[in-house]
Short mmCIF file of C-alpha atoms in Angstrom, two decimals:
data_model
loop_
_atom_site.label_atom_id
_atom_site.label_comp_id
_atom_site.label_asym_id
_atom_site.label_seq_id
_atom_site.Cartn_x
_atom_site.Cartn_y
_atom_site.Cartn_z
CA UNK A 1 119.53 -57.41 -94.01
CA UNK A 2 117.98 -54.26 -95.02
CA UNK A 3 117.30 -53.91 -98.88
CA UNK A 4 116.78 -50.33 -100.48
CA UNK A 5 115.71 -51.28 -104.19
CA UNK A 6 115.28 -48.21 -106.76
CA UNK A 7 113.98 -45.95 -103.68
CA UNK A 8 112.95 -42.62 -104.63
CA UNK A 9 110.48 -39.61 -103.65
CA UNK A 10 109.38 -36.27 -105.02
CA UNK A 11 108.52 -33.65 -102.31
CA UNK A 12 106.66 -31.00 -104.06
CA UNK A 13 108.76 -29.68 -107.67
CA UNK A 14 111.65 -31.35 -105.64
CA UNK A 15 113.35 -34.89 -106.64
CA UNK A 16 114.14 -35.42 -103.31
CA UNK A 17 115.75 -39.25 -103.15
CA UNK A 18 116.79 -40.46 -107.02
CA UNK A 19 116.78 -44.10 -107.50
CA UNK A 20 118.82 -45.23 -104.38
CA UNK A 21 119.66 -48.92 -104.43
CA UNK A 22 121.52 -49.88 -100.86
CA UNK A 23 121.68 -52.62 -98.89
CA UNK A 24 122.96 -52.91 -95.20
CA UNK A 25 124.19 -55.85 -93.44
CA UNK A 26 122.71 -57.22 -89.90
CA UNK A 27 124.77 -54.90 -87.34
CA UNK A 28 126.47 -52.63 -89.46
CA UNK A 29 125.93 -48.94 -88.50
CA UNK A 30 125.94 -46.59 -91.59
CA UNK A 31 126.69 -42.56 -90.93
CA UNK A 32 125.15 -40.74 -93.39
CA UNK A 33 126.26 -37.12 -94.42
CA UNK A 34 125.83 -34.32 -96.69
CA UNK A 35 124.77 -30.88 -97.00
CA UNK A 36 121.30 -30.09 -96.17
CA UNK A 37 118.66 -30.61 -98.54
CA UNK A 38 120.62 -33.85 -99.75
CA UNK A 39 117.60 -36.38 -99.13
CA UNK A 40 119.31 -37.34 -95.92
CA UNK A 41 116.24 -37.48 -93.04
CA UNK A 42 113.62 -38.31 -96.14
CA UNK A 43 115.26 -41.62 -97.08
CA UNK A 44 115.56 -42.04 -93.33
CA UNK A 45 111.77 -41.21 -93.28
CA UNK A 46 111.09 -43.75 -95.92
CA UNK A 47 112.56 -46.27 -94.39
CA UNK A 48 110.76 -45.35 -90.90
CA UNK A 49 107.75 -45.66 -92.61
CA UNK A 50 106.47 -42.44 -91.72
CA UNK A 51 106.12 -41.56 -95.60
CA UNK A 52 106.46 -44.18 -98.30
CA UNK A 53 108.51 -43.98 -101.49
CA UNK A 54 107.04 -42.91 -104.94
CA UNK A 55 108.83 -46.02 -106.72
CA UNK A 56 110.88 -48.84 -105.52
CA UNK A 57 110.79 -51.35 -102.37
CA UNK A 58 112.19 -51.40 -98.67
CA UNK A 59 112.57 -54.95 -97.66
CA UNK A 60 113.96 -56.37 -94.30
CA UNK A 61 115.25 -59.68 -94.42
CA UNK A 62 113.19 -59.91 -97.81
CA UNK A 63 110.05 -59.10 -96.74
CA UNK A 64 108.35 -55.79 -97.53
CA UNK A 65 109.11 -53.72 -94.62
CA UNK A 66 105.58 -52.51 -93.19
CA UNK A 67 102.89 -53.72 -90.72
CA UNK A 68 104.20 -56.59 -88.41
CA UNK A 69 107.51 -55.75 -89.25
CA UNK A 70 107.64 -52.19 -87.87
CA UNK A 71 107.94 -53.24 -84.34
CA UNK A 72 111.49 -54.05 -85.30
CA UNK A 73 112.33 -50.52 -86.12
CA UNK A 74 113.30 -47.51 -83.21
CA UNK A 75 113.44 -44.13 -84.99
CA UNK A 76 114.45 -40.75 -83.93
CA UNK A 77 113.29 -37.98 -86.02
CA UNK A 78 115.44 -34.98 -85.94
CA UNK A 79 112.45 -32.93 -85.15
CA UNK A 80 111.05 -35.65 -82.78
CA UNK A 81 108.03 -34.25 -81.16
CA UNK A 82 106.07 -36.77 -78.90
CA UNK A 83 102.63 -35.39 -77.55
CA UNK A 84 103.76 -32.30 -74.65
CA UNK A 85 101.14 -33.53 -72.32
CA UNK A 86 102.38 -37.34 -71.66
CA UNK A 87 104.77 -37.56 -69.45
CA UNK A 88 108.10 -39.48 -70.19
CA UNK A 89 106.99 -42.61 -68.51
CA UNK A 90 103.69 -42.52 -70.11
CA UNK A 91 105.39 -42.19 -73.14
CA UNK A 92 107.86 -44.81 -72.82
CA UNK A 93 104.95 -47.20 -71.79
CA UNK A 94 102.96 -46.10 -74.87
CA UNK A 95 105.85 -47.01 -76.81
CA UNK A 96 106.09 -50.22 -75.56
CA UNK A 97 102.25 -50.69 -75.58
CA UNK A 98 102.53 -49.84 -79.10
CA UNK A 99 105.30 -52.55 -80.15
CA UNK A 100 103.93 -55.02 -78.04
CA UNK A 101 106.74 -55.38 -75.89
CA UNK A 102 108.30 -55.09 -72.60
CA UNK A 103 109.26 -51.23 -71.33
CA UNK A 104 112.21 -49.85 -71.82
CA UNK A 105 114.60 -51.45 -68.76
CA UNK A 106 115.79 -49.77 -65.79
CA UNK A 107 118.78 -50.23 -66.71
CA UNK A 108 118.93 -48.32 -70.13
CA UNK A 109 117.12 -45.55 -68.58
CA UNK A 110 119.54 -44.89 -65.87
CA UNK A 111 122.49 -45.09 -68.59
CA UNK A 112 120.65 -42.35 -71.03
CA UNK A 113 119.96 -40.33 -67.81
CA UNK A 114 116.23 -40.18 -68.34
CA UNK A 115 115.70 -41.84 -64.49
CA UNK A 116 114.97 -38.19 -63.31
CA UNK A 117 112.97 -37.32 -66.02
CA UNK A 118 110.02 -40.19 -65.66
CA UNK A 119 108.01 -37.85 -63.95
CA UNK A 120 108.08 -34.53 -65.92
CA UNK A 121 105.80 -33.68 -68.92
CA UNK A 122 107.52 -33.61 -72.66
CA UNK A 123 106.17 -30.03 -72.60
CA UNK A 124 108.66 -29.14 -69.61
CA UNK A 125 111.59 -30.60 -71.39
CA UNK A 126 114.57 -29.05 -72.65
CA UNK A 127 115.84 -29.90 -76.01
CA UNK A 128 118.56 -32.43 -74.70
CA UNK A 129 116.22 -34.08 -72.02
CA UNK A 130 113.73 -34.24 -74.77
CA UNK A 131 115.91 -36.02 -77.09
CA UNK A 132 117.16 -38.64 -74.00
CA UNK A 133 113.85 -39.69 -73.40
CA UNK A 134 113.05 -40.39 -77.78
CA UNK A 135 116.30 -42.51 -77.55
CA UNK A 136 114.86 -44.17 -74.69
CA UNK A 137 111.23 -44.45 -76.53
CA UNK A 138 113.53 -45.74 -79.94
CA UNK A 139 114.96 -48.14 -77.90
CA UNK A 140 111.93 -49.60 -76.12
CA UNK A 141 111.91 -53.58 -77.20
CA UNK A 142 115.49 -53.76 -78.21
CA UNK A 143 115.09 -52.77 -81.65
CA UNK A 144 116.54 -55.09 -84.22
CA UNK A 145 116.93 -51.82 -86.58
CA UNK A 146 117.63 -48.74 -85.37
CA UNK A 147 117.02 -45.34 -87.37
CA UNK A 148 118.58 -42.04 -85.79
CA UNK A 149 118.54 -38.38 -87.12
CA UNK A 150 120.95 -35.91 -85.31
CA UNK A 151 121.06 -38.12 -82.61
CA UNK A 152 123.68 -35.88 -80.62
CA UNK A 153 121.22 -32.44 -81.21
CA UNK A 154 120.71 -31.47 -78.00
CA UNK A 155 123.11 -33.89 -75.64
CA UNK A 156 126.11 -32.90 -73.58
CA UNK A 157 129.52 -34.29 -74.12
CA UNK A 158 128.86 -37.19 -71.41
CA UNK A 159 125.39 -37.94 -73.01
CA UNK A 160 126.69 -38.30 -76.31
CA UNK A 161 129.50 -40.64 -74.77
CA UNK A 162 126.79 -42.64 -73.55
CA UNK A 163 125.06 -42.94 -76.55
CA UNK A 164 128.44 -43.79 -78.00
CA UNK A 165 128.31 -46.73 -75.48
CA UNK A 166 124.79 -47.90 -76.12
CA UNK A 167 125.27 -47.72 -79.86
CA UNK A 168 128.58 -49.53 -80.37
CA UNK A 169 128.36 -52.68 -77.63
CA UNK A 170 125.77 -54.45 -79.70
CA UNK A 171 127.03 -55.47 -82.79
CA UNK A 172 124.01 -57.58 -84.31
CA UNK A 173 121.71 -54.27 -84.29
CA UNK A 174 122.07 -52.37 -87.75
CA UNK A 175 121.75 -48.52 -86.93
CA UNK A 176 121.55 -45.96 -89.87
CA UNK A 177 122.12 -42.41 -88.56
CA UNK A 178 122.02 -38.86 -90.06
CA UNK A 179 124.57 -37.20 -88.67
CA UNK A 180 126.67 -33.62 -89.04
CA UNK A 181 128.74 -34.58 -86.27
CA UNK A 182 131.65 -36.18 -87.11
CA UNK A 183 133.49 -36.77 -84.08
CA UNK A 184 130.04 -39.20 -83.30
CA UNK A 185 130.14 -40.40 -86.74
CA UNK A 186 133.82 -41.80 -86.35
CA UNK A 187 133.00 -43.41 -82.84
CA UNK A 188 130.13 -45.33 -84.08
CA UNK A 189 129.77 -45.76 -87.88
CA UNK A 190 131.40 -48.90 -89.38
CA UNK A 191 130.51 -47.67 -93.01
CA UNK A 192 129.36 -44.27 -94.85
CA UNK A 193 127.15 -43.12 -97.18
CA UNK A 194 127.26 -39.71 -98.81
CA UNK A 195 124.11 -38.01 -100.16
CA UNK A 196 124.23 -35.28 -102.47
CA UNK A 197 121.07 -34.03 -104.84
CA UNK A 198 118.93 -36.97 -104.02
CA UNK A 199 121.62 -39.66 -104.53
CA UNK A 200 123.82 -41.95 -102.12
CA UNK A 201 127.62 -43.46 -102.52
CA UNK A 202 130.06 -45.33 -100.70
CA UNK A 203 132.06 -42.50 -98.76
CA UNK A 204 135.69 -42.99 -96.90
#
């Protein structure tokens, strides 16, 4: 289980996340909307690790959700940016280098249509191939908790079916997405959250 106790974060003048209090259930996958500059891909931040919160605690599975326990997490930044000079194997072994674990399989790669792209640099990339081979990358090690912003930027109708695919046959990984995209929202979330000025709540 994934704990969010009294999160929040000030960026700059700006209360960015107010005192969110959330917790998510092993394999639930949470769509989470709002207008932008809601707090959205900051809490999503927070919980990647990538910045920590001002007050409150993260825990997974009640322990404090940093160090060891990282490996557990994939993320996808909306702005993911990987170094332009790897290529996308180099990255994906990185990746998998980095969590200690196996590479991402064959298998996975072929289905996110990244096969093709093993050999080019992230600097020749569009922005859809670019965001196949960070889902590939997130999901290097099988991820226990997966953490996705705008997942679909980027991807082509059978891509995002894919994804759709990937995301849904699993049902003991919990995935927390930002998403504008409804249509994906609908096909994978099994819960909502709405954000609005810095706080969360249950949504339809």
């Amino acid at each position: 289980m994934l704990e969010l106790q009294n999160i929040s974060k000030r960026l700059g003048h700006t209360h960015a996340v107010r005192e969110i209090c959330l917790s998510v259930e092993d394999g639930q996958r949470v769509a989470i909307s709002g207008p932008n500059g809601a707090g959205k891909s900051t809490l999503l931040r927070m919980i990647a690790g990538v910045i920590e919160p001002d007050r409150g605690s993260i825990l997974w599975n009640s322990a404090d959700l940093r160090g060891p326990q990282r490996r557990h997490i994939g993320y996808v930044p909306e702005g993911a940016n990987p170094p332009e000079h790897l290529s996308v194997a180099e990255l994906l072994h990185l990746i998998a280098a980095t969590k200690q674990c196996e590479p991402c399989s064959r298998t996975l790669v072929e289905r996110l249509e990244v096969v093709q792209l093993l050999g080019a640099r992230i600097s020749e990339l569009s922005l859809g191939q670019r965001r196949r081979a960070c889902l590939a990358a997130a999901l290097t090690g099988n991820p226990e908790l997966l953490l996705l912003d705008e997942p679909t930027n980027g991807l082509d109708p059978k891509a995002i079916a894919n994804l759709v695919e990937i995301l849904t046959e699993d049902d003991t990984r919990t995935v927390i997405m930002v998403t504008h995209d409804q249509n994906f929202a609908e096909a994978v979330a099994t819960r909502r959250i709405a954000m609005e000025a810095g706080r969360a709540s249950e949504a339809p």
